[in-house]
mmCIF file of C-alpha atoms in Angstrom:
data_model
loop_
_atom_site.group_PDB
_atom_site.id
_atom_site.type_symbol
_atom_site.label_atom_id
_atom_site.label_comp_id
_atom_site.label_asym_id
_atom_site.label_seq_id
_atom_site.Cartn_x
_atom_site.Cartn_y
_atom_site.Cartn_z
ATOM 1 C CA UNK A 36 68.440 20.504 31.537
ATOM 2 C CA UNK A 37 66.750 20.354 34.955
ATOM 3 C CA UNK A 38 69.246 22.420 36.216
ATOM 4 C CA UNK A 39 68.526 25.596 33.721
ATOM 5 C CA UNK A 40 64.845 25.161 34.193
ATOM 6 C CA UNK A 41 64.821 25.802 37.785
ATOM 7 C CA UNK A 42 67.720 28.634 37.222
ATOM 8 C CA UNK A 43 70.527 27.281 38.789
ATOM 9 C CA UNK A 44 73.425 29.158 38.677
ATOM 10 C CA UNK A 45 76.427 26.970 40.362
ATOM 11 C CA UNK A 46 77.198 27.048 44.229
ATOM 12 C CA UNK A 47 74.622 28.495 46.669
ATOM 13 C CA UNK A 48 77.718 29.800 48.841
ATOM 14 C CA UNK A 49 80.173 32.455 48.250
ATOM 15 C CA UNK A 50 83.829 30.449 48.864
ATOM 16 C CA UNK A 51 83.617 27.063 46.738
ATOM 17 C CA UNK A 52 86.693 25.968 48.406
ATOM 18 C CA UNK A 53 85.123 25.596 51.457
ATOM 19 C CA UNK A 54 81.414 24.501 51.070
ATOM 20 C CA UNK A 55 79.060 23.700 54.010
ATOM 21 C CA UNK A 56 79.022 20.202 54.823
ATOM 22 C CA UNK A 57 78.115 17.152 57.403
ATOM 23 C CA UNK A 58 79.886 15.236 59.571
ATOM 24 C CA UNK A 59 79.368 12.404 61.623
ATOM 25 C CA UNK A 60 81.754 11.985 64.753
ATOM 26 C CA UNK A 61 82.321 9.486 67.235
ATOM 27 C CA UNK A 62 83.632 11.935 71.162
ATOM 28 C CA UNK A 63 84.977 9.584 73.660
ATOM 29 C CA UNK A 64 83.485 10.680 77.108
ATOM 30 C CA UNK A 65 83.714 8.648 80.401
ATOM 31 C CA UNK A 66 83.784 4.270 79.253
ATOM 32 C CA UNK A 67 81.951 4.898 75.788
ATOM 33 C CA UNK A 68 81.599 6.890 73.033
ATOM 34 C CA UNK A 69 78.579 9.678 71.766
ATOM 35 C CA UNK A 70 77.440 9.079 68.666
ATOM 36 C CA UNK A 71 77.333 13.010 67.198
ATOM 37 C CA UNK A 72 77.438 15.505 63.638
ATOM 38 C CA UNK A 73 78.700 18.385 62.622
ATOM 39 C CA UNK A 74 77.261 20.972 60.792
ATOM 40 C CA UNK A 75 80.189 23.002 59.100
ATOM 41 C CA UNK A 76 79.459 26.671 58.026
ATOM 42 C CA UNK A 77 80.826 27.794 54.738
ATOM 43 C CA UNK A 78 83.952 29.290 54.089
ATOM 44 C CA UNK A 79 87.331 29.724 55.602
ATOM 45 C CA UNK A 80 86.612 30.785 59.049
ATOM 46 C CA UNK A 81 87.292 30.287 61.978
ATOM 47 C CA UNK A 82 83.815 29.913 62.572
ATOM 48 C CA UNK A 83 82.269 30.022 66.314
ATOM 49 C CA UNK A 84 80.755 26.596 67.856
ATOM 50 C CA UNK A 85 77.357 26.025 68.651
ATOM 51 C CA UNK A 86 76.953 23.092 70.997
ATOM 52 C CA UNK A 87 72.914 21.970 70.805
ATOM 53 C CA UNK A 88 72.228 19.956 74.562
ATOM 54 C CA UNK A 89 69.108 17.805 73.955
ATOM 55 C CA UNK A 90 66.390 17.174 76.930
ATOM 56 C CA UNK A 91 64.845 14.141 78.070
ATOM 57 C CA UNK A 92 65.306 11.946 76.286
ATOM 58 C CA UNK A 93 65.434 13.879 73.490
ATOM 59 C CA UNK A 94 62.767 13.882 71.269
ATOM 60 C CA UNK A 95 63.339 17.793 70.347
ATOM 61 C CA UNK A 96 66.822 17.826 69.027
ATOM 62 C CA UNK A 97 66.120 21.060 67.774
ATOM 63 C CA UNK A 98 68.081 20.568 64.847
ATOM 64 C CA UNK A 99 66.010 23.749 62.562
ATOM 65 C CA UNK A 100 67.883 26.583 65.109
ATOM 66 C CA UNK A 101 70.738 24.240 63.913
ATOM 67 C CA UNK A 102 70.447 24.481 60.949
ATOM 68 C CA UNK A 103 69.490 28.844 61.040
ATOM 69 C CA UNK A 104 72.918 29.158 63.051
ATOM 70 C CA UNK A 105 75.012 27.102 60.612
ATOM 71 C CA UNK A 106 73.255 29.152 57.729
ATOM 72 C CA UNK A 107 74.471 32.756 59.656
ATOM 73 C CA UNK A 108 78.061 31.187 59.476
ATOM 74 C CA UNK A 109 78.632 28.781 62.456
ATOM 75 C CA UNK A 110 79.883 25.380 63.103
ATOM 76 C CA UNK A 111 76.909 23.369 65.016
ATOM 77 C CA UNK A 112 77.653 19.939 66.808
ATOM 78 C CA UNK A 113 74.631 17.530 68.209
ATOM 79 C CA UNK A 114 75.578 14.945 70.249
ATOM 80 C CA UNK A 115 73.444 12.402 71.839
ATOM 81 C CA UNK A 116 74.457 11.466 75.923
ATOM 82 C CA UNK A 117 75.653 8.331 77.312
ATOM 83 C CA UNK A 118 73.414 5.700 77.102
ATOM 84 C CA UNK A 119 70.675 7.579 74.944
ATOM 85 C CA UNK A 120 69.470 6.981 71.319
ATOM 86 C CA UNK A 121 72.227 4.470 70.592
ATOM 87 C CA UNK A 122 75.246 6.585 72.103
ATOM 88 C CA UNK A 123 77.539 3.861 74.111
ATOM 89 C CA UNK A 124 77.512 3.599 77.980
ATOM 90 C CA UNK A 125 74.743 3.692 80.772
ATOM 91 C CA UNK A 126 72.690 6.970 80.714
ATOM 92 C CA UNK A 127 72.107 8.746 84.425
ATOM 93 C CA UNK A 128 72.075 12.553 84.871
ATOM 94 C CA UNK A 129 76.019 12.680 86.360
ATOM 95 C CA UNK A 130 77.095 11.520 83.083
ATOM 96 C CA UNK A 131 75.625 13.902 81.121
ATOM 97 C CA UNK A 132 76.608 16.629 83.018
ATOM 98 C CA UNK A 133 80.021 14.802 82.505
ATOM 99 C CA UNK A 134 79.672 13.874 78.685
ATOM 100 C CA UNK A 135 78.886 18.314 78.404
ATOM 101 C CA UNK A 136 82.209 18.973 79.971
ATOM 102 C CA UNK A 137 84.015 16.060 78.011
ATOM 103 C CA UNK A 138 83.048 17.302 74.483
ATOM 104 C CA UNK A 139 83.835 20.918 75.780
ATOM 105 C CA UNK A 140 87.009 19.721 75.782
ATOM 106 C CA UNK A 141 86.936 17.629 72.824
ATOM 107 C CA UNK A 142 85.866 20.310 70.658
ATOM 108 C CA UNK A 143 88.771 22.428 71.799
ATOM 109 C CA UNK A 144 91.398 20.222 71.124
ATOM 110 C CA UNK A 145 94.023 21.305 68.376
ATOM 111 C CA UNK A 146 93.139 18.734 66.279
ATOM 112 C CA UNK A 147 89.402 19.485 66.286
ATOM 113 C CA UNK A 148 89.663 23.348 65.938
ATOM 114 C CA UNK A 149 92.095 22.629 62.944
ATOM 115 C CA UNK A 150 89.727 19.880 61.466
ATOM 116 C CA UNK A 151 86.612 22.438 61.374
ATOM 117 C CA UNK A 152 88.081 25.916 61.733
ATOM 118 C CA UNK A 153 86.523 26.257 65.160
ATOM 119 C CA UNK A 154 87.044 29.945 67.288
ATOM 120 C CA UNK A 155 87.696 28.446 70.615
ATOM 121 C CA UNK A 156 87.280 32.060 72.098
ATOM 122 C CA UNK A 157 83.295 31.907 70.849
ATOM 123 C CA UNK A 158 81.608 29.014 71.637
ATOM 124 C CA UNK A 159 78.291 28.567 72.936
ATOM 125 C CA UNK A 160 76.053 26.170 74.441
ATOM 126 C CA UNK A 161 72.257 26.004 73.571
ATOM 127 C CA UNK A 162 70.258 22.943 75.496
ATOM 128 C CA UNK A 163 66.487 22.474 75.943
ATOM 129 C CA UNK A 164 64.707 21.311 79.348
ATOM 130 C CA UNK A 165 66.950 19.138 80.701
ATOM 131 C CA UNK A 166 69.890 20.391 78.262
ATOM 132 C CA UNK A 167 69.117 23.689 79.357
ATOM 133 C CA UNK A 168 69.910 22.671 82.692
ATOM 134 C CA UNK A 169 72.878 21.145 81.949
ATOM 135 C CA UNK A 170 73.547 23.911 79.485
ATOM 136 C CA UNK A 171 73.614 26.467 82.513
ATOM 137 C CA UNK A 172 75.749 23.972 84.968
ATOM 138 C CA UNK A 173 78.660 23.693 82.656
ATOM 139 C CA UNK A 174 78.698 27.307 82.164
ATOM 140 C CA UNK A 175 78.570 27.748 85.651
ATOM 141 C CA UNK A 176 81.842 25.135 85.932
ATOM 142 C CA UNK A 177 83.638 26.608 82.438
ATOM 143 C CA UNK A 178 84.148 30.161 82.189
ATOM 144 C CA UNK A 179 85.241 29.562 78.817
ATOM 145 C CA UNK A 180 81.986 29.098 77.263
ATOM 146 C CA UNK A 181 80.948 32.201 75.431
ATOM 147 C CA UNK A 182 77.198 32.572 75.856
ATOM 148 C CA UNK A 183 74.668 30.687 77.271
ATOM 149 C CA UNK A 184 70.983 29.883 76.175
ATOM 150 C CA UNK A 185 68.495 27.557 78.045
ATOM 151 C CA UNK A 186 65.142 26.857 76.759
ATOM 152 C CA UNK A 187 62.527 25.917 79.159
ATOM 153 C CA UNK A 188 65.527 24.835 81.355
ATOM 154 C CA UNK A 189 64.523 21.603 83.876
ATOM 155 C CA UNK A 190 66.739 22.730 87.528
ATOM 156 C CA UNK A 191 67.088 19.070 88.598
ATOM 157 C CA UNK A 192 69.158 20.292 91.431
ATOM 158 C CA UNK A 193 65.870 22.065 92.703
ATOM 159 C CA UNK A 194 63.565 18.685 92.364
ATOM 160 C CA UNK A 195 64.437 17.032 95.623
ATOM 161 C CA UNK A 196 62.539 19.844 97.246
ATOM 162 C CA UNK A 197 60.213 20.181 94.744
ATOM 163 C CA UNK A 198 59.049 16.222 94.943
ATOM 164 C CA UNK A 199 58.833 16.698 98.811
ATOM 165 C CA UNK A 200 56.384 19.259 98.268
ATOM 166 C CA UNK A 201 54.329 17.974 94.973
ATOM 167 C CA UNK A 202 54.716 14.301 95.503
ATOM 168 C CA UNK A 203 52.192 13.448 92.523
ATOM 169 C CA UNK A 204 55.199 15.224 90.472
ATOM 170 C CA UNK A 205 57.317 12.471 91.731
ATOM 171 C CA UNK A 206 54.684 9.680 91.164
ATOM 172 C CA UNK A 207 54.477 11.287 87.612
ATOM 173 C CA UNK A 208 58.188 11.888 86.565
ATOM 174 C CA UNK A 209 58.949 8.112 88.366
ATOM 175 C CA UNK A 210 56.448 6.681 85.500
ATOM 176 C CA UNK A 211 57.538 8.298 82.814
ATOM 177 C CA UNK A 212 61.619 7.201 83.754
ATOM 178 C CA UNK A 213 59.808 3.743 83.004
ATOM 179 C CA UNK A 214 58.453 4.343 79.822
ATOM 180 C CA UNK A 215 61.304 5.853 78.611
ATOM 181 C CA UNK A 216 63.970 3.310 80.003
ATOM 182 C CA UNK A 217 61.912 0.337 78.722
ATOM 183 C CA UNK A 218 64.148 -2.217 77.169
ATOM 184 C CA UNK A 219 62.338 -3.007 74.421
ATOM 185 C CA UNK A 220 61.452 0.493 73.299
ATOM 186 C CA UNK A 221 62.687 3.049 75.346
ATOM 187 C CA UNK A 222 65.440 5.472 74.174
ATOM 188 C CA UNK A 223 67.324 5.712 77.382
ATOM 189 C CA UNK A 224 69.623 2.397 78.594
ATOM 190 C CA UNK A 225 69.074 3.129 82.475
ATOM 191 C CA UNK A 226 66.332 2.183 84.816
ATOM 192 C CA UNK A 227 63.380 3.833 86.193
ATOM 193 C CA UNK A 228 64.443 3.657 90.105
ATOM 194 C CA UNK A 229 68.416 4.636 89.229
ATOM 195 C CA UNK A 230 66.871 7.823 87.799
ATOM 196 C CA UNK A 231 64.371 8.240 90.431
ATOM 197 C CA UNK A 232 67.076 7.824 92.785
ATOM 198 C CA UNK A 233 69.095 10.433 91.383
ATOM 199 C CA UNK A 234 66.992 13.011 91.137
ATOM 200 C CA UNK A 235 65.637 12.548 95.040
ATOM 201 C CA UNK A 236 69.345 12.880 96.044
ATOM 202 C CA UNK A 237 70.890 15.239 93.464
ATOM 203 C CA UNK A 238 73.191 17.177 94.851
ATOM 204 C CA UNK A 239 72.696 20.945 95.671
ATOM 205 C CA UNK A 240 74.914 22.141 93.091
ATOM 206 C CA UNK A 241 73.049 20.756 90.787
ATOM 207 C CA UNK A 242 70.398 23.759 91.210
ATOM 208 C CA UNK A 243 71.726 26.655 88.763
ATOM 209 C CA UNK A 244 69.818 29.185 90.309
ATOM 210 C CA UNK A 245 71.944 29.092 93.152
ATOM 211 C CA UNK A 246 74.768 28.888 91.070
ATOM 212 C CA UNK A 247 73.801 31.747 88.959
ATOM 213 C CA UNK A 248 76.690 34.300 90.014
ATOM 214 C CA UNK A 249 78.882 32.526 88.040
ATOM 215 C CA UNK A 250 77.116 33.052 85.296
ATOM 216 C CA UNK A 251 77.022 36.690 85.801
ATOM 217 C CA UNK A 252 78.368 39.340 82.850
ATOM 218 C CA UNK A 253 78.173 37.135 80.234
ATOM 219 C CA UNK A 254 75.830 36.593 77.540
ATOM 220 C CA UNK A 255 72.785 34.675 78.349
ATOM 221 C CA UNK A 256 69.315 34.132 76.867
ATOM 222 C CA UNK A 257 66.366 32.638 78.778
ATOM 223 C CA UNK A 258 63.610 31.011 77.074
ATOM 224 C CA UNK A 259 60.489 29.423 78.799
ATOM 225 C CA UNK A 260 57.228 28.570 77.817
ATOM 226 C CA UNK A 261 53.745 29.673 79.852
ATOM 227 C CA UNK A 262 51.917 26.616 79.348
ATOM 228 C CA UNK A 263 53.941 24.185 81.523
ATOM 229 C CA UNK A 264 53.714 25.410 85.171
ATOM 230 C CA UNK A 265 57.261 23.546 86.081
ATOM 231 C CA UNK A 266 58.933 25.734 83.365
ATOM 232 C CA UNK A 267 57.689 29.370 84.362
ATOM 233 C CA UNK A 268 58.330 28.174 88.148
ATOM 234 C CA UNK A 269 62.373 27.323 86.857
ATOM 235 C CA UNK A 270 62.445 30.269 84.468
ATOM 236 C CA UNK A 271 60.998 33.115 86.906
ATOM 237 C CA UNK A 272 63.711 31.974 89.957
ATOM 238 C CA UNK A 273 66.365 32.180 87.662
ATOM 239 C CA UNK A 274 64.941 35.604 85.945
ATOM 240 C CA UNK A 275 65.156 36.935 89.374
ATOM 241 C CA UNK A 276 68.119 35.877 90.577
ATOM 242 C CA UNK A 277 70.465 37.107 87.984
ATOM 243 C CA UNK A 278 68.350 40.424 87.805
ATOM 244 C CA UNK A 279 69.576 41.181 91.907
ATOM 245 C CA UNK A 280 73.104 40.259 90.893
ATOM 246 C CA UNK A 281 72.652 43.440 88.757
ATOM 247 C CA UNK A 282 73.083 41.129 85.249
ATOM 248 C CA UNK A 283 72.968 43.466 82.122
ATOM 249 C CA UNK A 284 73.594 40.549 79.611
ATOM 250 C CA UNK A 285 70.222 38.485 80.513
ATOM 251 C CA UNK A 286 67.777 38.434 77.650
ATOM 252 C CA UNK A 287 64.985 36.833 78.649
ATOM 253 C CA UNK A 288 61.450 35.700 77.097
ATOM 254 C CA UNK A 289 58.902 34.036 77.358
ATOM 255 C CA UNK A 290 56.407 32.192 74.537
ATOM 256 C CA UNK A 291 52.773 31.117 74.983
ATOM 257 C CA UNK A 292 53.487 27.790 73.644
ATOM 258 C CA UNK A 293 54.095 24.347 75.000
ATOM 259 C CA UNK A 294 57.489 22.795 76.156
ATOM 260 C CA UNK A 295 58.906 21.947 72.911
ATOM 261 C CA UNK A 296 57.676 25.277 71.517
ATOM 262 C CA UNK A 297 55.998 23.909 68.488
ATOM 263 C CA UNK A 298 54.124 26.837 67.707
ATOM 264 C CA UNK A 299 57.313 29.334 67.619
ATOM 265 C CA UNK A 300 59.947 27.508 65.635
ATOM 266 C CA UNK A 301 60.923 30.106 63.368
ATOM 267 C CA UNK A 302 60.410 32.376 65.711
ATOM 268 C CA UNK A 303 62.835 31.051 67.829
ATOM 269 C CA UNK A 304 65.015 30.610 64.866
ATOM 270 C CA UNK A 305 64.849 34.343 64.497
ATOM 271 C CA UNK A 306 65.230 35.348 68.009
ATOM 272 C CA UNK A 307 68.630 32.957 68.068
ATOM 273 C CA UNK A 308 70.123 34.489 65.322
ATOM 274 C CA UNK A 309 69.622 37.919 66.803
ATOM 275 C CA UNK A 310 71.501 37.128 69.928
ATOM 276 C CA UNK A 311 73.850 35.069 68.447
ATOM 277 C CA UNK A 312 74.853 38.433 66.324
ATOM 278 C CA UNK A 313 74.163 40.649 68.526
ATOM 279 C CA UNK A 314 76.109 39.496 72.170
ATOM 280 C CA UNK A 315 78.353 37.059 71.418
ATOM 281 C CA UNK A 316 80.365 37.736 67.992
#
């Protein structure tokens, strides 16, 4: 009865036999295991991957452009990193550059293409902040990812430098590693000087702007906000680096918005599905 008053007329999709779905996954990377979902497109495929890279900690999981990608016919997979939001292990920046490459790999197994009807020719990695950093770095190391897109990317590689210069950035970033590595609340199992650490002595590939030429002649879409000056500092380097390598494939914008965009949701939504279908079908 409810159904005919609202005018429902059977499945919202047009194969039955293969409906959209959910499903929850456990991807062994490193000495634990990442707690992680699937969104499955519709119908037969094989469907190109998505792979959403969350920041730090994670608060945006950015699960709507998730959801607008699996709508326009892809497979979507969230994961959460070692040692964050209840995934197994110890979280530090290494291993999530690690746990990227390990469900890279995951996701291209037989078994895994087979189980979801994956296209291991089209996948693509989409991170925010620090996931857009990470996001960038495995593409740099994987020439088998697809297309790229980085939103308000974080270039830890660049921050040793940067703290040396702006040491209240430091003084800032080192307090918040506490708050969010608190062991009573915090989201994060690591500690505040491990991370603090790591940053002051990451490594100099770790800065994807100087790693950019690998990234060169394929797809890639740069997003940053204006209102955080760290992000337009990140985004404009990187804008002009690929530009005098002569890149064609670089779409980049920027939004008047904060970091986690929460004024431009849909339009992000809009802008991903454009690029999505338009450079890297």
């Amino acid at each position: 009865m409810l159904a005919g008053s609202l005018g429902w007329t059977g499945a919202l999709y047009a194969d039955e036999a293969h409906p959209p779905g959910q499903v929850e996954l456990k991807i062994p990377s490193g000495d634990a295991h990442l707690n992680a979902f699937m969104y499955t497109a519709a119908g037969l495929g094989p469907h190109p991957l998505l792979i959403l890279l969350h920041g730090f900690p994670g608060n945006e999981r950015n699960l709507d452009l998730g959801q607008a990608a699996r709508q326009a016919g892809w497979d979507v997979l969230y994961f959460d990193y070692r040692g964050s939001w209840g995934s197994g292990g110890r979280f530090s920046f290494a291993h999530a550059l690690e746990d990227v490459r390990h469900v890279l790999g995951y996701m291209r197994s037989a078994e895994l293409r087979q189980r979801f009807r994956i296209d291991p020719e089209r996948i693509v990695l989409l991170g925010h902040s620090m996931g857009g950093g990470l996001a960038l770095l495995a593409a740099e190391r994987d020439a088998g990812v697809r297309c790229t897109a980085a939103l308000a990317a974080w270039n830890i590689g660049a921050e040793p430098e940067d703290w040396r210069r702006h040491p209240e950035r430091r003084q800032a970033q080192t307090a918040y590693f506490g708050q969010v590595t608190d062991p009573d609340s915090g989201p994060l199992r690591s500690s505040a000087a491990s991370l603090r650490d790591e940053v002051a002595q990451a490594p100099a590939d770790w800065d994807f702007v100087q790693g950019a030429k690998a990234l060169s002649g394929r797809p890639l879409l740069l997003i940053s906000d204006t209102r955080t000056p760290r992000d337009m500092e990140t985004y404009t380097a990187m804008v002009d680096r690929l530009r005098s390598l002569g890149d064609a494939r670089l779409t980049a914008i920027t939004y008047v918005d904060d970091h986690p965009f929460s004024a431009h949701r849909q339009a992000l939504q809009t802008q991903l599905i454009h690029w999505l279908d338009a450079s890297c079908h």
